[in-house]
């Protein structure tokens, strides 16, 4: 039996050829597809599937499952600068899922629909022996030609991130019992960041025409920075001393300094990482202020094809695999 390739090799070898006649698929190399449907609007379509025991804990609260399933898709729309319009959902339900579970699950979806101005437009439900799978396709719009993509970063562009980095991965580690010395306050804040990501939709909309490239941080800051660099044919240098870090995670780093690098590869932050031409950084920070989101400059795009991570002492640090790998 032939060995199954890794995630990106699988996409390159088997799936990318299926998309070659669809320019809007962007060679399956971005956060979403961009399809021109009218003279003044492009349709942005993204799809993510969440599997119990892989993307959330087996016995996670149904409201948490719902929030994560919808919001991670909305984060992809945010990374493309799109405004959400509707979503489609497929549910593969094990026998153990009962009416009470479904009531809690759909109540959270209803709440998030109100928050993010989106509605369910269709989908499918099937039975399965397990595990639970929630697959959502989210649809948004963006003015023609203004979608943000991973391709477009240029040498000298400044790199920014929204929010705080590393808390979601830290929260998951706590839930899995891997951080026994976390205080109750640390645990509560970090776990909330893992369970309820905040898609940066208003920021993404504000970065249209300002950012040269963007991606949402799902697999880890270093891994997703690599996506921008690979698509744009550039390298990057980031400084750990400038990466925004919460008080809870800083306390953990004091106990275990290895967490400084772990935070950059743990994934699940669903913040935006974006490149901005040096003459437009004021516009980017103004867009963030209007969106009510803190953004921080953490480095710049370089001519080298490598990613360099500098310690607080400006020494290069080993980055290993750099992030979550699906296969």
PDB file of C-alpha atoms in Angstrom:
ATOM      1  CA  UNK A   1       0.000   0.000   0.000  1.00  0.00           C
ATOM      2  CA  UNK A   2       1.397   3.410  -0.965  1.00  0.00           C
ATOM      3  CA  UNK A   3       2.073   5.712   1.987  1.00  0.00           C
ATOM      4  CA  UNK A   4      -0.302   8.661   2.268  1.00  0.00           C
ATOM      5  CA  UNK A   5       1.537  11.977   1.738  1.00  0.00           C
ATOM      6  CA  UNK A   6       1.565  14.799   4.271  1.00  0.00           C
ATOM      7  CA  UNK A   7      -1.045  17.558   4.216  1.00  0.00           C
ATOM      8  CA  UNK A   8       0.623  19.981   1.823  1.00  0.00           C
ATOM      9  CA  UNK A   9       1.980  17.254  -0.468  1.00  0.00           C
ATOM     10  CA  UNK A  10      -1.542  15.767  -0.599  1.00  0.00           C
ATOM     11  CA  UNK A  11      -2.964  19.119  -1.683  1.00  0.00           C
ATOM     12  CA  UNK A  12      -0.200  19.664  -4.243  1.00  0.00           C
ATOM     13  CA  UNK A  13      -0.331  16.178  -5.782  1.00  0.00           C
ATOM     14  CA  UNK A  14      -4.001  15.209  -5.636  1.00  0.00           C
ATOM     15  CA  UNK A  15      -6.232  18.241  -5.018  1.00  0.00           C
ATOM     16  CA  UNK A  16      -4.575  21.181  -6.751  1.00  0.00           C
ATOM     17  CA  UNK A  17      -5.022  19.593 -10.214  1.00  0.00           C
ATOM     18  CA  UNK A  18      -8.793  19.527  -9.596  1.00  0.00           C
ATOM     19  CA  UNK A  19      -8.782  23.315  -9.126  1.00  0.00           C
ATOM     20  CA  UNK A  20      -6.611  24.271 -12.114  1.00  0.00           C
ATOM     21  CA  UNK A  21      -9.531  25.502 -14.241  1.00  0.00           C
ATOM     22  CA  UNK A  22     -10.922  27.722 -11.457  1.00  0.00           C
ATOM     23  CA  UNK A  23      -8.834  30.924 -11.137  1.00  0.00           C
ATOM     24  CA  UNK A  24     -10.769  31.887  -8.024  1.00  0.00           C
ATOM     25  CA  UNK A  25      -9.443  28.827  -6.203  1.00  0.00           C
ATOM     26  CA  UNK A  26      -6.083  30.658  -5.988  1.00  0.00           C
ATOM     27  CA  UNK A  27      -4.322  27.306  -6.511  1.00  0.00           C
ATOM     28  CA  UNK A  28      -5.727  26.144  -3.144  1.00  0.00           C
ATOM     29  CA  UNK A  29      -2.994  28.248  -1.512  1.00  0.00           C
ATOM     30  CA  UNK A  30      -5.000  30.774   0.504  1.00  0.00           C
ATOM     31  CA  UNK A  31      -7.540  31.042   3.325  1.00  0.00           C
ATOM     32  CA  UNK A  32     -10.527  31.036   0.945  1.00  0.00           C
ATOM     33  CA  UNK A  33     -11.524  31.084  -2.710  1.00  0.00           C
ATOM     34  CA  UNK A  34     -12.484  34.351  -4.434  1.00  0.00           C
ATOM     35  CA  UNK A  35     -15.160  34.053  -7.114  1.00  0.00           C
ATOM     36  CA  UNK A  36     -16.317  37.016  -9.204  1.00  0.00           C
ATOM     37  CA  UNK A  37     -20.109  36.954  -9.282  1.00  0.00           C
ATOM     38  CA  UNK A  38     -20.940  40.545 -10.227  1.00  0.00           C
ATOM     39  CA  UNK A  39     -19.124  43.614 -11.590  1.00  0.00           C
ATOM     40  CA  UNK A  40     -18.664  45.134  -8.134  1.00  0.00           C
ATOM     41  CA  UNK A  41     -18.516  42.190  -5.697  1.00  0.00           C
ATOM     42  CA  UNK A  42     -16.380  39.070  -5.336  1.00  0.00           C
ATOM     43  CA  UNK A  43     -17.674  36.049  -3.454  1.00  0.00           C
ATOM     44  CA  UNK A  44     -15.303  34.655  -0.801  1.00  0.00           C
ATOM     45  CA  UNK A  45     -15.898  31.022   0.175  1.00  0.00           C
ATOM     46  CA  UNK A  46     -14.111  29.007   2.854  1.00  0.00           C
ATOM     47  CA  UNK A  47     -14.603  25.599   4.453  1.00  0.00           C
ATOM     48  CA  UNK A  48     -13.303  24.043   7.666  1.00  0.00           C
ATOM     49  CA  UNK A  49     -14.157  20.737   9.314  1.00  0.00           C
ATOM     50  CA  UNK A  50     -13.798  20.082  13.042  1.00  0.00           C
ATOM     51  CA  UNK A  51     -13.439  16.520  14.324  1.00  0.00           C
ATOM     52  CA  UNK A  52     -14.010  15.455  17.938  1.00  0.00           C
ATOM     53  CA  UNK A  53     -10.773  14.354  19.548  1.00  0.00           C
ATOM     54  CA  UNK A  54      -8.729  16.244  16.955  1.00  0.00           C
ATOM     55  CA  UNK A  55      -9.924  19.858  16.879  1.00  0.00           C
ATOM     56  CA  UNK A  56     -11.785  19.850  20.197  1.00  0.00           C
ATOM     57  CA  UNK A  57     -11.882  17.547  23.194  1.00  0.00           C
ATOM     58  CA  UNK A  58     -14.138  14.487  22.947  1.00  0.00           C
ATOM     59  CA  UNK A  59     -16.461  15.625  25.752  1.00  0.00           C
ATOM     60  CA  UNK A  60     -16.329  19.354  25.063  1.00  0.00           C
ATOM     61  CA  UNK A  61     -19.396  21.472  25.821  1.00  0.00           C
ATOM     62  CA  UNK A  62     -21.722  21.690  22.761  1.00  0.00           C
ATOM     63  CA  UNK A  63     -21.703  25.476  22.914  1.00  0.00           C
ATOM     64  CA  UNK A  64     -17.914  25.469  22.653  1.00  0.00           C
ATOM     65  CA  UNK A  65     -18.059  23.110  19.655  1.00  0.00           C
ATOM     66  CA  UNK A  66     -20.547  25.428  17.925  1.00  0.00           C
ATOM     67  CA  UNK A  67     -18.561  28.590  18.631  1.00  0.00           C
ATOM     68  CA  UNK A  68     -15.297  27.130  17.401  1.00  0.00           C
ATOM     69  CA  UNK A  69     -16.854  25.568  14.294  1.00  0.00           C
ATOM     70  CA  UNK A  70     -18.407  28.824  13.084  1.00  0.00           C
ATOM     71  CA  UNK A  71     -15.759  31.247  14.268  1.00  0.00           C
ATOM     72  CA  UNK A  72     -12.759  29.504  12.704  1.00  0.00           C
ATOM     73  CA  UNK A  73     -14.513  29.838   9.338  1.00  0.00           C
ATOM     74  CA  UNK A  74     -15.313  33.483  10.005  1.00  0.00           C
ATOM     75  CA  UNK A  75     -11.631  33.998  10.804  1.00  0.00           C
ATOM     76  CA  UNK A  76     -10.779  32.811   7.285  1.00  0.00           C
ATOM     77  CA  UNK A  77     -13.204  35.401   5.889  1.00  0.00           C
ATOM     78  CA  UNK A  78     -11.562  38.047   8.077  1.00  0.00           C
ATOM     79  CA  UNK A  79      -8.137  37.126   6.702  1.00  0.00           C
ATOM     80  CA  UNK A  80      -9.468  37.801   3.186  1.00  0.00           C
ATOM     81  CA  UNK A  81     -11.082  41.123   4.157  1.00  0.00           C
ATOM     82  CA  UNK A  82     -14.569  39.706   3.495  1.00  0.00           C
ATOM     83  CA  UNK A  83     -17.909  40.587   5.080  1.00  0.00           C
ATOM     84  CA  UNK A  84     -19.875  37.451   6.153  1.00  0.00           C
ATOM     85  CA  UNK A  85     -23.162  36.677   4.419  1.00  0.00           C
ATOM     86  CA  UNK A  86     -24.222  33.053   5.059  1.00  0.00           C
ATOM     87  CA  UNK A  87     -22.943  29.604   5.966  1.00  0.00           C
ATOM     88  CA  UNK A  88     -23.703  25.968   5.169  1.00  0.00           C
ATOM     89  CA  UNK A  89     -23.225  23.206   7.737  1.00  0.00           C
ATOM     90  CA  UNK A  90     -22.841  19.430   7.552  1.00  0.00           C
ATOM     91  CA  UNK A  91     -23.170  17.431  10.779  1.00  0.00           C
ATOM     92  CA  UNK A  92     -22.025  13.823  11.184  1.00  0.00           C
ATOM     93  CA  UNK A  93     -23.740  12.865  14.455  1.00  0.00           C
ATOM     94  CA  UNK A  94     -22.924   9.831  16.640  1.00  0.00           C
ATOM     95  CA  UNK A  95     -25.789   8.109  18.467  1.00  0.00           C
ATOM     96  CA  UNK A  96     -24.773   9.741  21.761  1.00  0.00           C
ATOM     97  CA  UNK A  97     -25.747  13.219  20.489  1.00  0.00           C
ATOM     98  CA  UNK A  98     -29.223  13.877  21.914  1.00  0.00           C
ATOM     99  CA  UNK A  99     -31.790  16.680  21.776  1.00  0.00           C
ATOM    100  CA  UNK A 100     -30.302  18.471  24.805  1.00  0.00           C
ATOM    101  CA  UNK A 101     -26.876  18.548  23.126  1.00  0.00           C
ATOM    102  CA  UNK A 102     -28.394  19.884  19.905  1.00  0.00           C
ATOM    103  CA  UNK A 103     -30.348  22.550  21.783  1.00  0.00           C
ATOM    104  CA  UNK A 104     -27.184  23.880  23.419  1.00  0.00           C
ATOM    105  CA  UNK A 105     -25.247  23.638  20.152  1.00  0.00           C
ATOM    106  CA  UNK A 106     -27.810  25.570  18.116  1.00  0.00           C
ATOM    107  CA  UNK A 107     -28.352  28.144  20.874  1.00  0.00           C
ATOM    108  CA  UNK A 108     -24.681  29.102  20.631  1.00  0.00           C
ATOM    109  CA  UNK A 109     -24.899  29.246  16.846  1.00  0.00           C
ATOM    110  CA  UNK A 110     -27.933  31.542  17.112  1.00  0.00           C
ATOM    111  CA  UNK A 111     -26.028  33.833  19.476  1.00  0.00           C
ATOM    112  CA  UNK A 112     -23.017  33.961  17.173  1.00  0.00           C
ATOM    113  CA  UNK A 113     -25.241  34.590  14.156  1.00  0.00           C
ATOM    114  CA  UNK A 114     -26.535  37.720  15.870  1.00  0.00           C
ATOM    115  CA  UNK A 115     -23.017  38.811  16.850  1.00  0.00           C
ATOM    116  CA  UNK A 116     -21.451  38.344  13.426  1.00  0.00           C
ATOM    117  CA  UNK A 117     -24.487  39.113  11.224  1.00  0.00           C
ATOM    118  CA  UNK A 118     -24.599  35.788   9.417  1.00  0.00           C
ATOM    119  CA  UNK A 119     -27.229  33.065   8.970  1.00  0.00           C
ATOM    120  CA  UNK A 120     -27.440  29.376   8.149  1.00  0.00           C
ATOM    121  CA  UNK A 121     -28.356  28.838   4.484  1.00  0.00           C
ATOM    122  CA  UNK A 122     -28.371  25.035   4.190  1.00  0.00           C
ATOM    123  CA  UNK A 123     -26.342  21.879   4.678  1.00  0.00           C
ATOM    124  CA  UNK A 124     -26.718  18.199   5.536  1.00  0.00           C
ATOM    125  CA  UNK A 125     -26.994  15.874   8.535  1.00  0.00           C
ATOM    126  CA  UNK A 126     -25.865  12.244   8.618  1.00  0.00           C
ATOM    127  CA  UNK A 127     -25.457   9.547  11.245  1.00  0.00           C
ATOM    128  CA  UNK A 128     -22.017   8.150  12.035  1.00  0.00           C
ATOM    129  CA  UNK A 129     -20.580   5.577  14.454  1.00  0.00           C
ATOM    130  CA  UNK A 130     -18.191   8.365  15.409  1.00  0.00           C
ATOM    131  CA  UNK A 131     -16.525  10.657  15.935  1.00  0.00           C
ATOM    132  CA  UNK A 132     -18.662  13.812  15.800  1.00  0.00           C
ATOM    133  CA  UNK A 133     -17.772  15.990  12.790  1.00  0.00           C
ATOM    134  CA  UNK A 134     -18.948  19.555  12.200  1.00  0.00           C
ATOM    135  CA  UNK A 135     -18.133  20.947   8.758  1.00  0.00           C
ATOM    136  CA  UNK A 136     -19.001  24.538   7.870  1.00  0.00           C
ATOM    137  CA  UNK A 137     -18.717  26.430   4.601  1.00  0.00           C
ATOM    138  CA  UNK A 138     -18.832  30.195   5.139  1.00  0.00           C
ATOM    139  CA  UNK A 139     -19.588  32.705   2.396  1.00  0.00           C
ATOM    140  CA  UNK A 140     -18.699  36.390   2.368  1.00  0.00           C
ATOM    141  CA  UNK A 141     -18.299  39.266  -0.076  1.00  0.00           C
ATOM    142  CA  UNK A 142     -15.592  41.803  -0.802  1.00  0.00           C
ATOM    143  CA  UNK A 143     -15.451  44.651  -3.338  1.00  0.00           C
ATOM    144  CA  UNK A 144     -14.072  43.358  -6.640  1.00  0.00           C
ATOM    145  CA  UNK A 145     -10.309  42.999  -6.603  1.00  0.00           C
ATOM    146  CA  UNK A 146      -9.920  43.981  -2.936  1.00  0.00           C
ATOM    147  CA  UNK A 147      -9.665  40.554  -1.301  1.00  0.00           C
ATOM    148  CA  UNK A 148      -6.617  40.187   0.925  1.00  0.00           C
ATOM    149  CA  UNK A 149      -4.434  37.189   0.083  1.00  0.00           C
ATOM    150  CA  UNK A 150      -1.217  35.612   1.309  1.00  0.00           C
ATOM    151  CA  UNK A 151       0.535  36.677  -1.897  1.00  0.00           C
ATOM    152  CA  UNK A 152       1.672  40.278  -2.158  1.00  0.00           C
ATOM    153  CA  UNK A 153       4.122  40.921   0.681  1.00  0.00           C
ATOM    154  CA  UNK A 154       7.205  42.859  -0.456  1.00  0.00           C
ATOM    155  CA  UNK A 155      10.686  43.324   0.987  1.00  0.00           C
ATOM    156  CA  UNK A 156      10.571  46.059   3.617  1.00  0.00           C
ATOM    157  CA  UNK A 157       6.894  45.599   4.491  1.00  0.00           C
ATOM    158  CA  UNK A 158       6.185  45.678   8.224  1.00  0.00           C
ATOM    159  CA  UNK A 159       4.591  42.678   9.908  1.00  0.00           C
ATOM    160  CA  UNK A 160       1.730  43.154  12.363  1.00  0.00           C
ATOM    161  CA  UNK A 161      -0.401  40.834  14.486  1.00  0.00           C
ATOM    162  CA  UNK A 162      -3.715  41.508  16.166  1.00  0.00           C
ATOM    163  CA  UNK A 163      -4.498  40.659  19.790  1.00  0.00           C
ATOM    164  CA  UNK A 164      -2.343  38.372  21.921  1.00  0.00           C
ATOM    165  CA  UNK A 165      -0.347  35.402  20.658  1.00  0.00           C
ATOM    166  CA  UNK A 166      -0.085  31.990  22.311  1.00  0.00           C
ATOM    167  CA  UNK A 167      -2.986  32.046  24.768  1.00  0.00           C
ATOM    168  CA  UNK A 168      -5.172  29.559  22.878  1.00  0.00           C
ATOM    169  CA  UNK A 169      -2.431  26.951  22.652  1.00  0.00           C
ATOM    170  CA  UNK A 170      -1.655  27.523  26.310  1.00  0.00           C
ATOM    171  CA  UNK A 171      -5.328  27.024  27.168  1.00  0.00           C
ATOM    172  CA  UNK A 172      -5.463  23.737  25.266  1.00  0.00           C
ATOM    173  CA  UNK A 173      -2.335  22.518  27.058  1.00  0.00           C
ATOM    174  CA  UNK A 174      -4.025  23.298  30.388  1.00  0.00           C
ATOM    175  CA  UNK A 175      -7.185  21.420  29.354  1.00  0.00           C
ATOM    176  CA  UNK A 176      -5.038  18.411  28.436  1.00  0.00           C
ATOM    177  CA  UNK A 177      -3.322  18.459  31.829  1.00  0.00           C
ATOM    178  CA  UNK A 178       0.058  19.444  30.413  1.00  0.00           C
ATOM    179  CA  UNK A 179       0.508  22.551  32.600  1.00  0.00           C
ATOM    180  CA  UNK A 180      -0.046  21.417  36.200  1.00  0.00           C
ATOM    181  CA  UNK A 181       1.415  24.597  37.683  1.00  0.00           C
ATOM    182  CA  UNK A 182      -1.028  27.033  36.036  1.00  0.00           C
ATOM    183  CA  UNK A 183      -2.972  29.185  38.484  1.00  0.00           C
ATOM    184  CA  UNK A 184      -6.780  29.294  38.382  1.00  0.00           C
ATOM    185  CA  UNK A 185      -6.742  32.809  36.922  1.00  0.00           C
ATOM    186  CA  UNK A 186      -4.217  31.834  34.242  1.00  0.00           C
ATOM    187  CA  UNK A 187      -6.227  28.751  33.338  1.00  0.00           C
ATOM    188  CA  UNK A 188      -9.565  30.563  33.117  1.00  0.00           C
ATOM    189  CA  UNK A 189      -8.300  33.273  30.740  1.00  0.00           C
ATOM    190  CA  UNK A 190      -6.292  30.951  28.498  1.00  0.00           C
ATOM    191  CA  UNK A 191      -9.001  28.299  28.210  1.00  0.00           C
ATOM    192  CA  UNK A 192     -11.535  30.949  27.205  1.00  0.00           C
ATOM    193  CA  UNK A 193      -9.189  32.065  24.410  1.00  0.00           C
ATOM    194  CA  UNK A 194      -8.986  28.484  23.138  1.00  0.00           C
ATOM    195  CA  UNK A 195     -12.701  27.786  23.352  1.00  0.00           C
ATOM    196  CA  UNK A 196     -14.044  31.080  22.010  1.00  0.00           C
ATOM    197  CA  UNK A 197     -11.789  32.555  19.295  1.00  0.00           C
ATOM    198  CA  UNK A 198     -12.644  36.076  18.121  1.00  0.00           C
ATOM    199  CA  UNK A 199     -12.693  36.415  14.314  1.00  0.00           C
ATOM    200  CA  UNK A 200     -11.248  39.844  13.427  1.00  0.00           C
ATOM    201  CA  UNK A 201     -13.823  40.675  10.758  1.00  0.00           C
ATOM    202  CA  UNK A 202     -13.907  44.448  11.208  1.00  0.00           C
ATOM    203  CA  UNK A 203     -10.115  44.605  11.124  1.00  0.00           C
ATOM    204  CA  UNK A 204      -9.961  42.519   7.944  1.00  0.00           C
ATOM    205  CA  UNK A 205     -12.463  44.835   6.253  1.00  0.00           C
ATOM    206  CA  UNK A 206     -10.427  47.852   7.362  1.00  0.00           C
ATOM    207  CA  UNK A 207      -7.214  46.441   5.908  1.00  0.00           C
ATOM    208  CA  UNK A 208      -8.582  46.267   2.351  1.00  0.00           C
ATOM    209  CA  UNK A 209      -6.285  48.297   0.142  1.00  0.00           C
ATOM    210  CA  UNK A 210      -3.842  48.801   3.022  1.00  0.00           C
ATOM    211  CA  UNK A 211      -2.286  45.409   3.824  1.00  0.00           C
ATOM    212  CA  UNK A 212      -0.166  43.793   1.112  1.00  0.00           C
ATOM    213  CA  UNK A 213      -0.793  40.257   2.444  1.00  0.00           C
ATOM    214  CA  UNK A 214      -2.684  38.637   5.306  1.00  0.00           C
ATOM    215  CA  UNK A 215      -3.448  35.296   6.933  1.00  0.00           C
ATOM    216  CA  UNK A 216      -5.258  34.172  10.067  1.00  0.00           C
ATOM    217  CA  UNK A 217      -3.153  32.422  12.695  1.00  0.00           C
ATOM    218  CA  UNK A 218      -4.632  28.939  12.962  1.00  0.00           C
ATOM    219  CA  UNK A 219      -1.597  26.642  12.818  1.00  0.00           C
ATOM    220  CA  UNK A 220       0.774  28.903  14.776  1.00  0.00           C
ATOM    221  CA  UNK A 221       2.354  32.284  14.079  1.00  0.00           C
ATOM    222  CA  UNK A 222       5.547  30.870  12.543  1.00  0.00           C
ATOM    223  CA  UNK A 223       3.715  28.334  10.359  1.00  0.00           C
ATOM    224  CA  UNK A 224       1.241  30.905   9.073  1.00  0.00           C
ATOM    225  CA  UNK A 225       4.001  33.465   8.495  1.00  0.00           C
ATOM    226  CA  UNK A 226       5.619  30.785   6.337  1.00  0.00           C
ATOM    227  CA  UNK A 227       2.431  30.684   4.236  1.00  0.00           C
ATOM    228  CA  UNK A 228       2.745  34.422   3.504  1.00  0.00           C
ATOM    229  CA  UNK A 229       6.457  34.118   2.744  1.00  0.00           C
ATOM    230  CA  UNK A 230       6.049  31.069   0.492  1.00  0.00           C
ATOM    231  CA  UNK A 231       3.183  32.655  -1.452  1.00  0.00           C
ATOM    232  CA  UNK A 232       4.990  35.998  -1.789  1.00  0.00           C
ATOM    233  CA  UNK A 233       8.481  34.622  -2.498  1.00  0.00           C
ATOM    234  CA  UNK A 234      10.066  36.454   0.444  1.00  0.00           C
ATOM    235  CA  UNK A 235      11.449  35.853   3.930  1.00  0.00           C
ATOM    236  CA  UNK A 236      10.773  37.478   7.290  1.00  0.00           C
ATOM    237  CA  UNK A 237      12.373  38.479  10.552  1.00  0.00           C
ATOM    238  CA  UNK A 238      10.339  38.707  13.757  1.00  0.00           C
ATOM    239  CA  UNK A 239      11.369  39.711  17.273  1.00  0.00           C
ATOM    240  CA  UNK A 240      10.059  37.735  20.249  1.00  0.00           C
ATOM    241  CA  UNK A 241      10.464  40.798  22.486  1.00  0.00           C
ATOM    242  CA  UNK A 242       7.739  42.628  20.533  1.00  0.00           C
ATOM    243  CA  UNK A 243       5.238  39.784  20.161  1.00  0.00           C
ATOM    244  CA  UNK A 244       2.167  40.671  22.270  1.00  0.00           C
ATOM    245  CA  UNK A 245       1.848  38.254  25.172  1.00  0.00           C
ATOM    246  CA  UNK A 246      -0.799  38.161  27.910  1.00  0.00           C
ATOM    247  CA  UNK A 247       0.040  38.463  31.595  1.00  0.00           C
ATOM    248  CA  UNK A 248      -1.093  34.857  32.128  1.00  0.00           C
ATOM    249  CA  UNK A 249       1.273  33.503  29.490  1.00  0.00           C
ATOM    250  CA  UNK A 250       4.134  35.732  30.638  1.00  0.00           C
ATOM    251  CA  UNK A 251       3.727  34.225  34.104  1.00  0.00           C
ATOM    252  CA  UNK A 252       4.007  30.754  32.553  1.00  0.00           C
ATOM    253  CA  UNK A 253       7.108  31.789  30.595  1.00  0.00           C
ATOM    254  CA  UNK A 254       8.696  32.891  33.881  1.00  0.00           C
ATOM    255  CA  UNK A 255       8.132  29.366  35.211  1.00  0.00           C
ATOM    256  CA  UNK A 256       9.063  27.585  31.967  1.00  0.00           C
ATOM    257  CA  UNK A 257      10.983  29.741  29.414  1.00  0.00           C
ATOM    258  CA  UNK A 258      10.384  27.127  26.684  1.00  0.00           C
ATOM    259  CA  UNK A 259       6.844  28.486  26.443  1.00  0.00           C
ATOM    260  CA  UNK A 260       8.179  31.618  24.709  1.00  0.00           C
ATOM    261  CA  UNK A 261       8.761  29.582  21.535  1.00  0.00           C
ATOM    262  CA  UNK A 262       5.909  27.134  22.156  1.00  0.00           C
ATOM    263  CA  UNK A 263       3.515  30.088  22.036  1.00  0.00           C
ATOM    264  CA  UNK A 264       4.648  30.896  18.488  1.00  0.00           C
ATOM    265  CA  UNK A 265       3.798  27.448  17.161  1.00  0.00           C
ATOM    266  CA  UNK A 266       0.892  26.242  19.315  1.00  0.00           C
ATOM    267  CA  UNK A 267      -1.858  27.459  16.965  1.00  0.00           C
ATOM    268  CA  UNK A 268      -5.562  28.251  17.462  1.00  0.00           C
ATOM    269  CA  UNK A 269      -5.024  31.994  18.073  1.00  0.00           C
ATOM    270  CA  UNK A 270      -7.214  33.041  15.106  1.00  0.00           C
ATOM    271  CA  UNK A 271      -5.652  36.486  15.168  1.00  0.00           C
ATOM    272  CA  UNK A 272      -4.635  38.221  11.938  1.00  0.00           C
ATOM    273  CA  UNK A 273      -1.023  38.362  10.762  1.00  0.00           C
ATOM    274  CA  UNK A 274      -0.536  40.911   8.002  1.00  0.00           C
ATOM    275  CA  UNK A 275       2.127  42.775   6.048  1.00  0.00           C
ATOM    276  CA  UNK A 276       1.911  46.526   5.435  1.00  0.00           C
ATOM    277  CA  UNK A 277       4.066  48.739   3.186  1.00  0.00           C
ATOM    278  CA  UNK A 278       6.197  51.036   5.387  1.00  0.00           C
ATOM    279  CA  UNK A 279       4.403  54.143   4.148  1.00  0.00           C
ATOM    280  CA  UNK A 280       0.972  52.791   5.138  1.00  0.00           C
ATOM    281  CA  UNK A 281       1.474  51.642   8.732  1.00  0.00           C
ATOM    282  CA  UNK A 282      -0.429  54.651  10.082  1.00  0.00           C
ATOM    283  CA  UNK A 283      -3.434  53.632   7.954  1.00  0.00           C
ATOM    284  CA  UNK A 284      -3.202  50.085   9.308  1.00  0.00           C
ATOM    285  CA  UNK A 285      -3.138  51.188  12.933  1.00  0.00           C
ATOM    286  CA  UNK A 286      -6.012  53.593  12.259  1.00  0.00           C
ATOM    287  CA  UNK A 287      -8.049  50.732  10.768  1.00  0.00           C
ATOM    288  CA  UNK A 288      -7.312  48.664  13.859  1.00  0.00           C
ATOM    289  CA  UNK A 289      -8.403  51.505  16.130  1.00  0.00           C
ATOM    290  CA  UNK A 290     -11.700  51.843  14.269  1.00  0.00           C
ATOM    291  CA  UNK A 291     -12.194  48.071  14.550  1.00  0.00           C
ATOM    292  CA  UNK A 292     -11.443  48.209  18.290  1.00  0.00           C
ATOM    293  CA  UNK A 293      -8.558  45.750  17.985  1.00  0.00           C
ATOM    294  CA  UNK A 294      -5.014  46.140  19.298  1.00  0.00           C
ATOM    295  CA  UNK A 295      -2.317  45.475  16.697  1.00  0.00           C
ATOM    296  CA  UNK A 296       1.441  45.220  17.225  1.00  0.00           C
ATOM    297  CA  UNK A 297       4.368  45.490  14.828  1.00  0.00           C
ATOM    298  CA  UNK A 298       6.537  42.397  15.308  1.00  0.00           C
ATOM    299  CA  UNK A 299       9.013  42.407  12.405  1.00  0.00           C
ATOM    300  CA  UNK A 300       9.448  42.895   8.700  1.00  0.00           C
ATOM    301  CA  UNK A 301       9.589  41.146   5.333  1.00  0.00           C
ATOM    302  CA  UNK A 302      13.115  40.382   4.105  1.00  0.00           C
ATOM    303  CA  UNK A 303      14.723  39.414   0.810  1.00  0.00           C
ATOM    304  CA  UNK A 304      15.942  36.095   2.188  1.00  0.00           C
ATOM    305  CA  UNK A 305      13.536  33.178   1.773  1.00  0.00           C
ATOM    306  CA  UNK A 306      14.116  32.207   5.429  1.00  0.00           C
ATOM    307  CA  UNK A 307      12.143  33.049   8.550  1.00  0.00           C
ATOM    308  CA  UNK A 308      14.339  34.334  11.365  1.00  0.00           C
ATOM    309  CA  UNK A 309      13.060  34.564  14.937  1.00  0.00           C
ATOM    310  CA  UNK A 310      15.169  36.772  17.206  1.00  0.00           C
ATOM    311  CA  UNK A 311      15.386  36.402  20.985  1.00  0.00           C
ATOM    312  CA  UNK A 312      15.060  39.434  23.284  1.00  0.00           C
ATOM    313  CA  UNK A 313      18.879  39.537  23.035  1.00  0.00           C
ATOM    314  CA  UNK A 314      18.630  39.621  19.213  1.00  0.00           C
ATOM    315  CA  UNK A 315      20.010  36.094  18.846  1.00  0.00           C
ATOM    316  CA  UNK A 316      18.451  33.774  16.201  1.00  0.00           C
ATOM    317  CA  UNK A 317      16.314  31.028  17.757  1.00  0.00           C
ATOM    318  CA  UNK A 318      15.632  27.529  16.382  1.00  0.00           C
ATOM    319  CA  UNK A 319      12.048  27.309  15.158  1.00  0.00           C
ATOM    320  CA  UNK A 320      11.636  23.554  14.569  1.00  0.00           C
ATOM    321  CA  UNK A 321       8.515  22.564  12.620  1.00  0.00           C
ATOM    322  CA  UNK A 322       7.002  25.942  13.514  1.00  0.00           C
ATOM    323  CA  UNK A 323       3.358  24.954  13.947  1.00  0.00           C
ATOM    324  CA  UNK A 324       0.524  22.451  13.853  1.00  0.00           C
ATOM    325  CA  UNK A 325       0.704  19.778  11.135  1.00  0.00           C
ATOM    326  CA  UNK A 326      -2.572  18.102  10.099  1.00  0.00           C
ATOM    327  CA  UNK A 327      -1.003  14.892   8.762  1.00  0.00           C
TER     328      UNK A 327
END
